[in-house]
PDB file of C-alpha atoms in Angstrom:
ATOM      1  CA  MET V   1      59.876   8.017 -20.842  1.00  0.00           C
ATOM      2  CA  GLY V   2      57.907  11.749 -20.739  1.00  0.00           C
ATOM      3  CA  GLY V   3      54.254  11.538 -21.281  1.00  0.00           C
ATOM      4  CA  GLN V   4      53.225   7.759 -21.178  1.00  0.00           C
ATOM      5  CA  SER V   5      51.240   5.979 -19.055  1.00  0.00           C
ATOM      6  CA  VAL V   6      52.335   2.753 -17.435  1.00  0.00           C
ATOM      7  CA  ARG V   7      49.557   0.523 -17.300  1.00  0.00           C
ATOM      8  CA  PRO V   8      48.876  -2.102 -13.936  1.00  0.00           C
ATOM      9  CA  GLU V   9      50.943  -5.291 -15.029  1.00  0.00           C
ATOM     10  CA  ARG V  10      47.978  -8.047 -15.859  1.00  0.00           C
ATOM     11  CA  SER V  11      48.864 -11.636 -17.014  1.00  0.00           C
ATOM     12  CA  LEU V  12      48.200 -12.149 -20.827  1.00  0.00           C
ATOM     13  CA  PHE V  13      46.832 -15.805 -20.124  1.00  0.00           C
ATOM     14  CA  MET V  14      43.883 -17.668 -17.826  1.00  0.00           C
ATOM     15  CA  THR V  15      44.981 -20.261 -15.215  1.00  0.00           C
ATOM     16  CA  ASP V  16      42.310 -23.011 -15.021  1.00  0.00           C
ATOM     17  CA  GLU V  17      41.010 -21.342 -11.762  1.00  0.00           C
ATOM     18  CA  GLN V  18      40.463 -17.918 -13.229  1.00  0.00           C
ATOM     19  CA  ARG V  19      38.757 -19.708 -16.245  1.00  0.00           C
ATOM     20  CA  ASN V  20      36.253 -21.466 -13.971  1.00  0.00           C
ATOM     21  CA  SER V  21      35.956 -18.527 -11.536  1.00  0.00           C
ATOM     22  CA  VAL V  22      34.733 -16.431 -14.232  1.00  0.00           C
ATOM     23  CA  ALA V  23      32.635 -18.400 -16.024  1.00  0.00           C
ATOM     24  CA  ASP V  24      30.875 -19.198 -12.596  1.00  0.00           C
ATOM     25  CA  PHE V  25      30.638 -14.998 -12.242  1.00  0.00           C
ATOM     26  CA  ARG V  26      29.004 -15.158 -15.474  1.00  0.00           C
ATOM     27  CA  ARG V  27      26.623 -17.691 -14.838  1.00  0.00           C
ATOM     28  CA  GLU V  28      25.830 -15.315 -11.623  1.00  0.00           C
ATOM     29  CA  GLY V  29      25.121 -12.950 -13.989  1.00  0.00           C
ATOM     30  CA  TYR V  30      27.967 -10.513 -13.359  1.00  0.00           C
ATOM     31  CA  GLY V  31      29.217  -8.350 -16.166  1.00  0.00           C
ATOM     32  CA  TYR V  32      32.371  -8.022 -17.798  1.00  0.00           C
ATOM     33  CA  THR V  33      33.511  -4.748 -16.308  1.00  0.00           C
ATOM     34  CA  ALA V  34      32.640  -6.458 -12.375  1.00  0.00           C
ATOM     35  CA  ILE V  35      34.471  -9.575 -13.082  1.00  0.00           C
ATOM     36  CA  ALA V  36      37.894  -8.443 -14.625  1.00  0.00           C
ATOM     37  CA  LYS V  37      37.492  -6.135 -11.272  1.00  0.00           C
ATOM     38  CA  LYS V  38      36.840  -8.747  -8.711  1.00  0.00           C
ATOM     39  CA  MET V  39      40.143 -11.123 -11.112  1.00  0.00           C
ATOM     40  CA  LYS V  40      42.465  -8.677 -11.833  1.00  0.00           C
ATOM     41  CA  LEU V  41      42.154  -8.861 -15.249  1.00  0.00           C
ATOM     42  CA  SER V  42      41.187  -6.807 -18.473  1.00  0.00           C
ATOM     43  CA  ARG V  43      37.588  -6.476 -18.970  1.00  0.00           C
ATOM     44  CA  ASP V  44      38.518  -7.535 -23.095  1.00  0.00           C
ATOM     45  CA  THR V  45      40.375 -10.531 -21.743  1.00  0.00           C
ATOM     46  CA  VAL V  46      37.005 -11.634 -20.149  1.00  0.00           C
ATOM     47  CA  ARG V  47      34.789 -10.446 -22.606  1.00  0.00           C
ATOM     48  CA  SER V  48      36.827 -12.448 -25.441  1.00  0.00           C
ATOM     49  CA  PHE V  49      36.968 -15.575 -23.063  1.00  0.00           C
ATOM     50  CA  CYS V  50      33.128 -15.410 -22.550  1.00  0.00           C
ATOM     51  CA  ARG V  51      32.578 -15.057 -26.301  1.00  0.00           C
ATOM     52  CA  ARG V  52      34.597 -18.105 -27.436  1.00  0.00           C
ATOM     53  CA  ASN V  53      33.378 -20.021 -24.365  1.00  0.00           C
ATOM     54  CA  GLY V  54      29.255 -19.136 -24.776  1.00  0.00           C
ATOM     55  CA  LEU V  55      29.231 -16.951 -22.244  1.00  0.00           C
ATOM     56  CA  SER V  56      28.515 -13.467 -23.702  1.00  0.00           C
ATOM     57  CA  GLY V  57      24.813 -12.078 -24.117  1.00  0.00           C
ATOM     58  CA  ASP V  58      21.827 -12.346 -21.925  1.00  0.00           C
ATOM     59  CA  MET V  59      22.895 -14.275 -19.375  1.00  0.00           C
ATOM     60  CA  GLU V  60      19.295 -15.088 -18.274  1.00  0.00           C
ATOM     61  CA  LYS V  61      18.426 -16.770 -21.399  1.00  0.00           C
ATOM     62  CA  ILE V  62      22.011 -18.733 -21.445  1.00  0.00           C
ATOM     63  CA  ILE V  63      20.878 -19.993 -17.832  1.00  0.00           C
ATOM     64  CA  GLU V  64      17.566 -21.130 -18.830  1.00  0.00           C
ATOM     65  CA  GLN V  65      18.713 -22.890 -21.778  1.00  0.00           C
ATOM     66  CA  ASP V  66      21.630 -24.702 -19.752  1.00  0.00           C
ATOM     67  CA  GLN V  67      18.784 -25.552 -17.133  1.00  0.00           C
ATOM     68  CA  GLU V  68      16.645 -26.826 -20.211  1.00  0.00           C
ATOM     69  CA  GLY V  69      15.564 -30.606 -18.745  1.00  0.00           C
ATOM     70  CA  ARG V  70      15.811 -29.695 -14.961  1.00  0.00           C
ATOM     71  CA  CYS V  71      13.913 -28.073 -12.226  1.00  0.00           C
ATOM     72  CA  ARG V  72      14.345 -24.116 -12.016  1.00  0.00           C
ATOM     73  CA  GLU V  73      14.405 -24.671  -8.423  1.00  0.00           C
ATOM     74  CA  CYS V  74      15.999 -27.572  -7.269  1.00  0.00           C
ATOM     75  CA  GLY V  75      18.148 -28.591 -10.582  1.00  0.00           C
ATOM     76  CA  ALA V  76      16.491 -32.028  -9.984  1.00  0.00           C
ATOM     77  CA  GLY V  77      16.419 -33.599 -13.776  1.00  0.00           C
ATOM     78  CA  LEU V  78      12.857 -33.673 -15.483  1.00  0.00           C
ATOM     79  CA  GLU V  79      11.074 -36.372 -17.764  1.00  0.00           C
ATOM     80  CA  GLN V  80       9.368 -34.553 -20.368  1.00  0.00           C
ATOM     81  CA  ARG V  81       6.479 -36.191 -22.429  1.00  0.00           C
ATOM     82  CA  ASP V  82       5.380 -35.125 -26.274  1.00  0.00           C
ATOM     83  CA  GLY V  83       2.490 -33.508 -26.616  1.00  0.00           C
ATOM     84  CA  VAL V  84       2.298 -31.973 -23.248  1.00  0.00           C
ATOM     85  CA  LYS V  85       3.336 -28.996 -21.959  1.00  0.00           C
ATOM     86  CA  ARG V  86       7.044 -28.724 -21.018  1.00  0.00           C
ATOM     87  CA  ARG V  87       7.684 -29.183 -17.516  1.00  0.00           C
ATOM     88  CA  LYS V  88       9.881 -26.636 -15.543  1.00  0.00           C
ATOM     89  CA  PHE V  89       9.807 -27.299 -12.183  1.00  0.00           C
ATOM     90  CA  CYS V  90       9.624 -31.047 -10.572  1.00  0.00           C
ATOM     91  CA  CYS V  91       6.974 -30.723  -7.862  1.00  0.00           C
ATOM     92  CA  LYS V  92       4.112 -27.959  -6.689  1.00  0.00           C
ATOM     93  CA  GLU V  93       6.708 -26.928  -3.609  1.00  0.00           C
ATOM     94  CA  CYS V  94       9.522 -26.197  -6.105  1.00  0.00           C
ATOM     95  CA  ARG V  95       7.192 -24.310  -8.008  1.00  0.00           C
ATOM     96  CA  GLU V  96       5.826 -22.131  -5.660  1.00  0.00           C
ATOM     97  CA  LYS V  97       9.161 -21.620  -3.706  1.00  0.00           C
ATOM     98  CA  TRP V  98      10.875 -20.718  -7.181  1.00  0.00           C
ATOM     99  CA  TRP V  99       7.768 -17.809  -8.247  1.00  0.00           C
ATOM    100  CA  HIS V 100       7.681 -16.724  -4.090  1.00  0.00           C
ATOM    101  CA  LYS V 101      11.604 -16.053  -4.820  1.00  0.00           C
ATOM    102  CA  HIS V 102      10.981 -14.199  -8.420  1.00  0.00           C
ATOM    103  CA  PRO V 103       7.956 -12.233  -7.916  1.00  0.00           C
ATOM    104  CA  ASP V 104       9.437  -9.832 -10.501  1.00  0.00           C
ATOM    105  CA  LYS V 105       8.910 -12.577 -13.377  1.00  0.00           C
ATOM    106  CA  ILE V 106       5.047 -12.769 -13.016  1.00  0.00           C
ATOM    107  CA  LYS V 107       3.305 -10.698 -16.156  1.00  0.00           C
ATOM    108  CA  GLN V 108       0.338  -9.398 -13.468  1.00  0.00           C
ATOM    109  CA  ARG V 109      -2.033  -8.124 -16.677  1.00  0.00           C
ATOM    110  CA  ALA V 110      -5.654  -8.718 -14.466  1.00  0.00           C
ATOM    111  CA  VAL V 111      -4.884  -6.665 -11.520  1.00  0.00           C
ATOM    112  CA  TYR V 112      -7.895  -4.774 -10.496  1.00  0.00           C
ATOM    113  CA  SER V 113      -8.196  -2.048  -7.837  1.00  0.00           C
ATOM    114  CA  PHE V 114     -11.481  -1.882  -4.928  1.00  0.00           C
ATOM    115  CA  VAL V 115     -12.289  -0.281  -2.150  1.00  0.00           C
ATOM    116  CA  CYS V 116     -13.795  -2.955   0.741  1.00  0.00           C
ATOM    117  CA  ALA V 117     -17.765  -3.086   1.280  1.00  0.00           C
ATOM    118  CA  CYS V 118     -17.206  -3.651   4.729  1.00  0.00           C
ATOM    119  CA  CYS V 119     -13.986  -1.441   5.939  1.00  0.00           C
ATOM    120  CA  GLY V 120     -13.353   1.310   3.253  1.00  0.00           C
ATOM    121  CA  GLU V 121      -9.951   0.661   2.610  1.00  0.00           C
ATOM    122  CA  LYS V 122      -8.516   0.410  -1.127  1.00  0.00           C
ATOM    123  CA  PHE V 123      -6.998  -3.210  -2.177  1.00  0.00           C
ATOM    124  CA  THR V 124      -6.204  -4.179  -5.175  1.00  0.00           C
ATOM    125  CA  ALA V 125      -6.550  -8.367  -6.226  1.00  0.00           C
ATOM    126  CA  TYR V 126      -5.166 -10.544  -8.544  1.00  0.00           C
ATOM    127  CA  GLY V 127      -7.222 -12.434 -11.063  1.00  0.00           C
ATOM    128  CA  ASN V 128     -10.679 -11.486  -9.665  1.00  0.00           C
ATOM    129  CA  SER V 129     -12.589  -8.378 -10.731  1.00  0.00           C
ATOM    130  CA  LYS V 130     -15.484  -9.348  -8.759  1.00  0.00           C
ATOM    131  CA  ARG V 131     -13.923  -9.265  -4.914  1.00  0.00           C
ATOM    132  CA  LYS V 132     -15.938  -6.661  -2.616  1.00  0.00           C
ATOM    133  CA  TYR V 133     -14.443  -7.385   0.843  1.00  0.00           C
ATOM    134  CA  CYS V 134     -10.600  -6.845   1.295  1.00  0.00           C
ATOM    135  CA  SER V 135      -9.689  -9.851   3.455  1.00  0.00           C
ATOM    136  CA  HIS V 136     -11.333 -12.702   5.173  1.00  0.00           C
ATOM    137  CA  GLU V 137     -12.283 -11.466   8.607  1.00  0.00           C
ATOM    138  CA  CYS V 138     -14.571  -8.137   6.401  1.00  0.00           C
ATOM    139  CA  TYR V 139     -16.463 -10.715   4.745  1.00  0.00           C
ATOM    140  CA  ILE V 140     -17.185 -12.984   7.959  1.00  0.00           C
ATOM    141  CA  LYS V 141     -17.985  -9.510   9.975  1.00  0.00           C
ATOM    142  CA  ALA V 142     -20.449  -8.094   6.756  1.00  0.00           C
ATOM    143  CA  ARG V 143     -21.788 -11.657   6.470  1.00  0.00           C
ATOM    144  CA  PHE V 144     -22.974 -12.766   9.380  1.00  0.00           C
ATOM    145  CA  LYS V 145     -22.225 -10.231  11.994  1.00  0.00           C
ATOM    146  CA  GLY V 146     -25.285  -8.117   9.733  1.00  0.00           C
ATOM    147  CA  GLY V 147     -22.264  -5.221   8.632  1.00  0.00           C
ATOM    148  CA  ALA V 148     -22.687  -3.330  12.507  1.00  0.00           C
ATOM    149  CA  GLU V 149     -18.860  -3.782  12.946  1.00  0.00           C
ATOM    150  CA  CYS V 150     -17.981  -2.643   9.544  1.00  0.00           C
ATOM    151  CA  GLY V 151     -17.428   0.993   8.092  1.00  0.00           C
TER     152      GLY V 151
END
């Protein structure tokens, strides 16, 4: 058969196990091509399965919709009240843990740059435009030791 390329044989139908794996990979944020390579399926098969099952598009938004009413960190159910801002976390610990894991999600608009009045080091601070010292230690040195050790 001169000139014809032979494609690797791939299954036309997905098993239940493959469907579940594709859905899991998609929820973890994998793209169609990466899933297809891992599962040894064609990219178009994975893509059409995802489209039919609501797993296409921006997975971050889909995951957030799936998590509606659940804590972002631990998945515990949340009780929402009318007239109050919607809760995203079940407790303070979960909120802090999630934000420490996802620093890229913080929209830091109020980041200010300073030079420490004690040691002269450059530093940045979030949310406080009137900082003078880079650390509590520098503040203590300047405030209680007359600044003799500063600089």
